[in-house]
Tab-separated table of C-alpha atoms in Angstrom:
chain	number	residue	atom	x	y	z
A	806	MET	CA	2.450	18.665	-14.636
A	807	ASN	CA	2.687	15.852	-12.080
A	808	ILE	CA	3.345	17.347	-8.658
A	809	GLN	CA	5.065	14.105	-7.637
A	810	LEU	CA	7.947	14.596	-10.070
A	811	ASP	CA	10.809	17.091	-10.236
A	812	SER	CA	11.994	18.845	-13.413
A	813	GLN	CA	14.093	15.758	-14.295
A	814	GLY	CA	11.111	13.397	-14.018
A	815	ARG	CA	12.329	11.858	-10.755
A	816	LEU	CA	10.219	11.283	-7.660
A	817	LYS	CA	9.941	14.376	-5.465
A	818	HIS	CA	6.879	13.217	-3.512
A	819	PHE	CA	5.097	9.842	-3.464
A	820	LEU	CA	1.374	10.593	-3.297
A	821	GLY	CA	-0.307	7.986	-5.491
A	822	ILE	CA	0.249	5.423	-8.242
A	823	GLU	CA	-2.132	7.112	-10.695
A	824	GLY	CA	-0.200	8.988	-13.361
A	825	LEU	CA	3.190	7.403	-12.690
A	826	SER	CA	4.948	5.616	-15.542
A	827	ARG	CA	5.706	1.915	-15.821
A	828	GLU	CA	9.426	2.792	-15.893
A	829	LEU	CA	9.188	4.616	-12.561
A	830	LEU	CA	7.275	1.768	-10.902
A	831	VAL	CA	9.883	-0.712	-12.144
A	832	GLU	CA	12.642	1.565	-10.809
A	833	ILE	CA	10.996	1.466	-7.352
A	834	LEU	CA	10.831	-2.349	-7.505
A	835	ASP	CA	14.459	-2.627	-8.658
A	836	THR	CA	15.680	-0.237	-5.955
A	837	ALA	CA	13.755	-2.199	-3.307
A	838	ALA	CA	15.329	-5.433	-4.575
A	839	SER	CA	18.789	-3.905	-4.164
A	840	LEU	CA	17.943	-2.909	-0.579
A	841	MET	CA	16.474	-6.282	0.513
A	842	PRO	CA	19.855	-7.731	1.635
A	843	VAL	CA	20.199	-4.960	4.236
A	844	ASN	CA	17.345	-6.490	6.231
A	845	GLU	CA	19.232	-9.786	6.540
A	846	LYS	CA	22.551	-8.357	7.718
A	847	ALA	CA	23.752	-8.463	11.331
A	848	VAL	CA	23.942	-4.653	11.265
A	849	LYS	CA	20.815	-3.495	9.435
A	850	LYS	CA	21.985	-0.011	8.490
A	851	LEU	CA	22.892	2.033	5.420
A	852	PRO	CA	24.068	5.664	5.559
A	853	LEU	CA	21.883	6.854	2.647
A	854	LEU	CA	19.707	9.228	4.708
A	855	ARG	CA	22.171	10.125	7.461
A	856	GLY	CA	21.465	13.658	8.648
A	857	LYS	CA	17.889	13.636	7.290
A	858	THR	CA	14.869	14.042	9.585
A	859	ILE	CA	11.642	12.168	8.790
A	860	VAL	CA	8.373	12.849	10.621
A	861	ASN	CA	5.606	10.239	10.761
A	862	LEU	CA	2.277	12.099	10.860
A	863	PHE	CA	-0.438	9.493	11.387
A	864	PHE	CA	-3.890	11.018	11.855
A	865	GLU	CA	-5.407	7.491	11.818
A	866	PRO	CA	-4.426	4.465	13.911
A	867	SER	CA	-1.852	2.188	12.299
A	868	THR	CA	0.543	-0.444	13.561
A	869	ARG	CA	1.964	-2.287	10.548
A	870	THR	CA	2.375	0.661	8.171
A	871	ARG	CA	3.744	3.128	10.737
A	872	THR	CA	6.168	0.571	12.178
A	873	THR	CA	7.566	-0.439	8.791
A	874	PHE	CA	7.987	3.220	7.786
A	875	GLU	CA	9.864	3.849	11.037
A	876	LEU	CA	12.076	0.774	10.573
A	877	ALA	CA	12.749	1.692	6.943
A	878	ALA	CA	13.829	5.224	7.855
A	879	LYS	CA	16.069	4.034	10.683
A	880	ARG	CA	17.716	1.404	8.452
A	881	LEU	CA	18.662	4.275	6.137
A	882	SER	CA	20.159	6.095	9.182
A	883	ALA	CA	17.577	8.916	9.222
A	884	ASP	CA	16.400	10.580	12.420
A	885	VAL	CA	12.717	9.690	12.952
A	886	LEU	CA	10.033	11.576	14.859
A	887	ASN	CA	6.699	9.826	15.469
A	888	PHE	CA	4.223	12.630	16.004
A	889	ASN	CA	1.478	11.870	18.519
A	890	ILE	CA	-1.532	13.541	16.915
A	891	ASN	CA	-3.801	12.972	19.928
A	892	ALA	CA	-1.349	14.888	22.137
A	893	SER	CA	-0.618	17.590	19.557
A	894	SER	CA	-2.000	21.080	19.071
A	895	SER	CA	-4.287	19.754	16.303
A	896	SER	CA	-6.457	18.341	19.085
A	897	LYS	CA	-6.732	21.961	20.315
A	898	GLY	CA	-7.937	23.234	16.957
A	899	GLU	CA	-4.675	23.994	15.127
A	900	THR	CA	-5.070	23.774	11.339
A	901	LEU	CA	-3.160	21.262	9.233
A	902	LEU	CA	-1.289	24.095	7.530
A	903	ASP	CA	-0.257	25.731	10.818
A	904	MET	CA	0.987	22.367	12.089
A	905	LEU	CA	2.948	21.883	8.885
A	906	ASN	CA	4.520	25.335	9.096
A	907	ASN	CA	5.665	24.722	12.670
A	908	LEU	CA	7.184	21.334	11.813
A	909	GLU	CA	8.924	22.855	8.776
A	910	ALA	CA	10.499	25.398	11.110
A	911	MET	CA	12.215	22.467	12.876
A	912	GLN	CA	14.147	21.747	9.625
A	913	CYS	CA	12.501	18.413	8.779
A	914	ASP	CA	13.110	16.788	5.365
A	915	MET	CA	10.135	14.473	4.857
A	916	PHE	CA	6.622	13.945	6.187
A	917	VAL	CA	5.045	10.490	6.000
A	918	VAL	CA	1.303	11.168	6.196
A	919	ARG	CA	-1.740	9.009	6.915
A	920	HIS	CA	-5.017	10.911	6.993
A	921	ASP	CA	-8.711	10.046	6.895
A	922	GLN	CA	-9.358	12.779	4.302
A	923	ALA	CA	-8.608	11.909	0.673
A	924	GLY	CA	-6.191	14.438	-0.790
A	925	ALA	CA	-4.581	15.568	2.480
A	926	PRO	CA	-1.037	14.523	1.358
A	927	PHE	CA	-1.591	16.332	-1.995
A	928	PHE	CA	-2.651	19.452	-0.109
A	929	MET	CA	0.487	19.268	2.028
A	930	ALA	CA	2.727	18.701	-1.004
A	931	GLN	CA	1.312	21.873	-2.572
A	932	HIS	CA	2.257	23.940	0.480
A	933	VAL	CA	5.664	22.669	1.606
A	934	PRO	CA	8.872	24.366	0.414
A	935	PRO	CA	10.895	22.654	-2.352
A	936	HIS	CA	13.354	20.913	-0.029
A	937	ILE	CA	10.607	18.922	1.772
A	938	SER	CA	9.026	15.698	0.457
A	939	ILE	CA	5.647	14.131	1.294
A	940	VAL	CA	4.967	10.374	1.238
A	941	ASN	CA	1.349	9.173	1.337
A	942	ALA	CA	0.814	6.387	3.886
A	943	GLY	CA	-2.910	6.151	3.059
A	944	ASP	CA	-5.471	8.953	2.542
A	945	GLY	CA	-9.200	8.378	2.945
A	946	ARG	CA	-10.611	6.238	0.143
A	947	HIS	CA	-8.094	7.630	-2.329
A	948	GLU	CA	-4.803	5.685	-2.414
A	949	HIS	CA	-2.341	3.647	-0.339
A	950	PRO	CA	0.556	3.666	-2.817
A	951	THR	CA	3.328	2.129	-0.696
A	952	GLN	CA	1.058	-0.848	0.135
A	953	ALA	CA	0.425	-1.351	-3.579
A	954	MET	CA	4.130	-1.238	-4.384
A	955	LEU	CA	5.017	-3.803	-1.711
A	956	ASP	CA	2.241	-5.966	-3.147
A	957	MET	CA	3.744	-5.588	-6.650
A	958	PHE	CA	7.175	-6.424	-5.255
A	959	THR	CA	5.817	-9.609	-3.664
A	960	ILE	CA	4.031	-10.622	-6.880
A	961	ARG	CA	7.205	-10.078	-8.908
A	962	GLN	CA	9.189	-12.208	-6.430
A	963	HIS	CA	6.877	-15.150	-7.092
A	964	LYS	CA	5.699	-14.604	-10.670
A	965	GLY	CA	8.297	-12.479	-12.460
A	966	ASP	CA	6.577	-11.088	-15.535
A	967	PHE	CA	3.256	-9.286	-15.020
A	968	SER	CA	2.109	-9.620	-18.626
A	969	GLN	CA	0.776	-13.170	-18.243
A	970	LEU	CA	-0.945	-12.698	-14.894
A	971	ARG	CA	-4.616	-12.893	-13.971
A	972	VAL	CA	-5.137	-11.124	-10.632
A	973	ALA	CA	-8.301	-11.106	-8.492
A	974	ILE	CA	-8.944	-8.398	-5.847
A	975	ILE	CA	-11.696	-9.487	-3.442
A	976	GLY	CA	-13.660	-7.574	-0.820
A	977	ASP	CA	-14.638	-3.995	-0.078
A	978	ILE	CA	-13.613	-2.407	-3.381
A	979	LEU	CA	-15.888	0.609	-2.773
A	980	HIS	CA	-14.085	1.941	0.313
A	981	SER	CA	-10.604	0.527	-0.291
A	982	ARG	CA	-7.681	2.864	-0.982
A	983	VAL	CA	-5.539	-0.283	-1.218
A	984	ALA	CA	-7.636	-1.647	-4.095
A	985	ARG	CA	-7.451	1.636	-6.038
A	986	SER	CA	-3.659	1.735	-5.793
A	987	GLN	CA	-3.384	-1.975	-6.633
A	988	ILE	CA	-5.512	-1.503	-9.757
A	989	PHE	CA	-3.444	1.490	-10.920
A	990	ALA	CA	-0.197	-0.429	-10.310
A	991	LEU	CA	-1.305	-3.694	-11.957
A	992	THR	CA	-2.688	-2.005	-15.085
A	993	THR	CA	0.405	0.212	-15.405
A	994	LEU	CA	2.729	-2.790	-15.052
A	995	GLY	CA	0.753	-4.607	-17.765
A	996	ALA	CA	-1.079	-7.393	-15.932
A	997	ALA	CA	-3.039	-9.483	-18.446
A	998	GLU	CA	-6.307	-9.274	-16.468
A	999	VAL	CA	-7.377	-7.575	-13.245
A	1000	ARG	CA	-10.640	-8.797	-11.702
A	1001	VAL	CA	-12.559	-7.270	-8.804
A	1002	ILE	CA	-14.920	-9.542	-6.870
A	1003	ALA	CA	-17.447	-8.226	-4.350
A	1004	PRO	CA	-21.160	-7.911	-3.555
A	1005	PHE	CA	-23.021	-5.283	-5.624
A	1006	THR	CA	-23.077	-2.957	-2.585
A	1007	LEU	CA	-19.257	-2.850	-2.400
A	1008	ILE	CA	-18.513	-2.216	-6.085
A	1009	PRO	CA	-18.127	1.477	-7.099
A	1010	LYS	CA	-20.011	2.628	-10.176
A	1011	GLY	CA	-17.891	2.905	-13.312
A	1012	ILE	CA	-14.985	0.864	-11.978
A	1013	GLU	CA	-14.804	-0.900	-15.367
A	1014	ASN	CA	-13.299	2.348	-16.660
A	1015	MET	CA	-10.186	1.544	-14.606
A	1016	GLY	CA	-9.539	-1.489	-16.825
A	1017	VAL	CA	-10.917	-4.216	-14.566
A	1018	THR	CA	-13.483	-6.986	-14.974
A	1019	VAL	CA	-16.242	-7.160	-12.347
A	1020	PHE	CA	-17.457	-10.408	-10.772
A	1021	ASN	CA	-20.130	-10.764	-8.110
A	1022	ARG	CA	-19.669	-14.494	-7.578
A	1023	LEU	CA	-16.430	-15.540	-5.900
A	1024	LYS	CA	-16.146	-19.007	-7.431
A	1025	ALA	CA	-16.468	-17.692	-10.990
A	1026	GLY	CA	-14.060	-14.811	-10.377
A	1027	LEU	CA	-11.360	-17.087	-8.982
A	1028	LYS	CA	-11.279	-19.348	-12.048
A	1029	ASP	CA	-7.627	-19.809	-13.161
A	1030	VAL	CA	-6.261	-16.656	-11.450
A	1031	ASP	CA	-2.558	-16.506	-10.562
A	1032	VAL	CA	-2.825	-14.048	-7.671
A	1033	VAL	CA	-5.600	-13.734	-5.068
A	1034	MET	CA	-5.584	-10.398	-3.223
A	1035	MET	CA	-7.982	-10.284	-0.281
A	1036	LEU	CA	-9.139	-7.020	1.339
A	1037	ARG	CA	-10.133	-6.405	4.934
A	1038	ILE	CA	-13.826	-6.068	5.736
A	1039	GLN	CA	-14.681	-3.470	8.378
A	1040	ARG	CA	-17.497	-4.295	10.782
A	1041	GLU	CA	-19.056	-0.865	10.218
A	1042	ARG	CA	-20.115	-2.143	6.761
A	1043	MET	CA	-22.448	-4.569	8.562
A	1044	ARG	CA	-23.870	-1.785	10.740
A	1045	SER	CA	-24.442	0.453	7.713
A	1046	ALA	CA	-26.408	-2.364	6.002
A	1047	LEU	CA	-23.971	-2.697	3.094
A	1048	LEU	CA	-23.514	-6.314	4.197
A	1049	PRO	CA	-25.951	-8.573	6.054
A	1050	SER	CA	-23.574	-10.178	8.613
A	1051	GLU	CA	-20.048	-11.499	9.023
A	1052	HIS	CA	-21.332	-15.046	8.803
A	1053	GLU	CA	-23.169	-14.449	5.549
A	1054	TYR	CA	-20.255	-12.508	4.037
A	1055	PHE	CA	-17.907	-15.401	4.770
A	1056	GLN	CA	-20.398	-17.853	3.309
A	1057	TYR	CA	-20.368	-16.054	-0.064
A	1058	TYR	CA	-17.034	-14.191	-0.207
A	1059	GLY	CA	-14.732	-15.839	2.344
A	1060	LEU	CA	-11.670	-17.548	0.856
A	1061	THR	CA	-11.629	-21.226	1.807
A	1062	GLU	CA	-9.529	-24.269	0.970
A	1063	ASP	CA	-12.347	-25.581	-1.230
A	1064	LEU	CA	-12.464	-22.387	-3.300
A	1065	LEU	CA	-8.708	-22.552	-3.901
A	1066	MET	CA	-9.476	-25.523	-6.161
A	1067	GLU	CA	-10.605	-22.926	-8.738
A	1068	VAL	CA	-7.344	-20.951	-8.965
A	1069	HIS	CA	-4.191	-21.757	-10.923
A	1070	PRO	CA	-2.168	-24.531	-9.215
A	1071	ASP	CA	0.702	-22.085	-8.519
A	1072	ALA	CA	-1.471	-19.192	-7.358
A	1073	ILE	CA	-0.464	-17.130	-4.333
A	1074	VAL	CA	-2.750	-15.608	-1.664
A	1075	MET	CA	-2.200	-12.059	-0.409
A	1076	HIS	CA	-3.783	-9.771	2.202
A	1077	PRO	CA	-2.737	-6.245	3.270
A	1078	GLY	CA	-3.697	-6.985	6.887
A	1079	PRO	CA	-4.863	-6.949	9.516
A	1080	ILE	CA	-6.827	-10.066	8.595
A	1081	ASN	CA	-10.228	-11.034	9.993
A	1082	ARG	CA	-10.038	-14.812	10.284
A	1083	GLY	CA	-13.338	-16.451	9.531
A	1084	VAL	CA	-14.729	-13.283	7.911
A	1085	GLU	CA	-12.741	-12.705	4.712
A	1086	ILE	CA	-10.351	-15.658	4.913
A	1087	GLU	CA	-10.199	-19.131	6.456
A	1088	SER	CA	-7.354	-19.610	8.947
A	1089	SER	CA	-5.967	-22.621	7.098
A	1090	VAL	CA	-5.684	-20.462	3.949
A	1091	ALA	CA	-4.134	-17.484	5.770
A	1092	ASP	CA	-1.493	-19.794	7.269
A	1093	GLY	CA	-1.258	-22.200	4.314
A	1094	ALA	CA	1.399	-22.942	1.722
A	1095	ARG	CA	-0.007	-20.488	-0.819
A	1096	SER	CA	-0.086	-17.567	1.625
A	1097	VAL	CA	2.554	-14.822	1.205
A	1098	ILE	CA	0.944	-12.491	3.754
A	1099	LEU	CA	3.942	-12.303	6.087
A	1100	GLN	CA	6.313	-11.878	3.129
A	1101	GLN	CA	4.289	-8.778	2.239
A	1102	VAL	CA	5.083	-7.341	5.681
A	1103	THR	CA	8.798	-8.107	5.323
A	1104	ASN	CA	8.899	-6.655	1.814
A	1105	GLY	CA	7.190	-3.502	3.055
A	1106	ILE	CA	10.387	-2.404	4.786
A	1107	ALA	CA	12.562	-2.633	1.648
A	1108	VAL	CA	9.938	-1.001	-0.558
A	1109	ARG	CA	9.485	1.913	1.861
A	1110	MET	CA	13.277	2.243	2.128
A	1111	ALA	CA	13.420	2.487	-1.667
A	1112	ILE	CA	10.682	5.112	-1.909
A	1113	MET	CA	12.122	7.282	0.859
A	1114	ALA	CA	15.603	7.082	-0.671
A	1115	MET	CA	14.274	7.962	-4.130
A	1116	VAL	CA	12.182	10.979	-3.068
A	1117	LEU	CA	15.187	12.367	-1.201
A	1118	GLY	CA	17.389	11.850	-4.259
A	1119	ARG	CA	19.347	8.844	-2.976
A	1120	GLY	CA	17.731	6.045	-4.952
A	1121	HIS	CA	20.616	5.571	-7.342
A	1122	GLU	CA	23.034	5.292	-4.410
A	1123	GLY	CA	20.742	2.651	-2.936
A	1124	GLN	CA	21.149	0.482	-6.039
A	1125	SER	CA	24.767	-0.105	-5.089
A	1126	CYS	CA	24.005	-1.271	-1.563
A	1127	HIS	CA	24.983	-4.887	-2.242
A	1128	SER	CA	28.586	-3.827	-1.797
A	1129	SER	CA	27.963	-1.678	1.280
């Protein structure tokens, strides 16, 4: 039994890409496409979630993800509460479950959760009553499923069919929840080849079992790919000796204009942000003609609107929003 689905096989929670069907992922992409025009209207509102209360519970710092979740909820006319964890009772020792019980008592409908512990959103989904939904906004090293779906949406905008695509994911594969969700999504949607490119120290053991091909040399891994997905490198990896220095990392794994000569002529460049210019990507590439990094941010609003509408049972209404 998949805890994310209700008895009809529809989304009840959105906790991870692993285990979801291709049909469900395509439904999310189609619903997001139907909601995109809302973001370009003079009045950026739909009544789909009017009367619903959504709580953003971010136990880790976030600007881009939290803001786009908040915008998405407000564009669906939901009431939104951004919970300040540092000023909450959790800083006084309150357990996660006690916090959840108290927020439930305020008649909330959905919790959007980011947590540094893998599995925290699953734990919450197991303990909330049936009328409450949980959406994972990133948990530990486990998954970041809404980021992966906005990435898939952006790829489909530019490339259409996934079945002919070679995709390269480059950077800290070992610690990246984004990479895990991207790999699950790409393999489920039928991408022809998914490559991961990183130093030996940042490749998890057994990752080939996820259906990917491993490269340790960037130039070889980029050969003829259609999509280049960069990952952010955290400076703590240098301090923990997993990488020698920012300068050396950029020398061997930084994406430059010269290296783009290896990719397919129509390839696009992606990054989940925030980017480290001169560490994982050259500024001229981040701002260049192939870059779709800012489109990813824009698309994140529509994709999160779609997911929130679907888990609260309003996805099918959202598909008719062109006429709203």
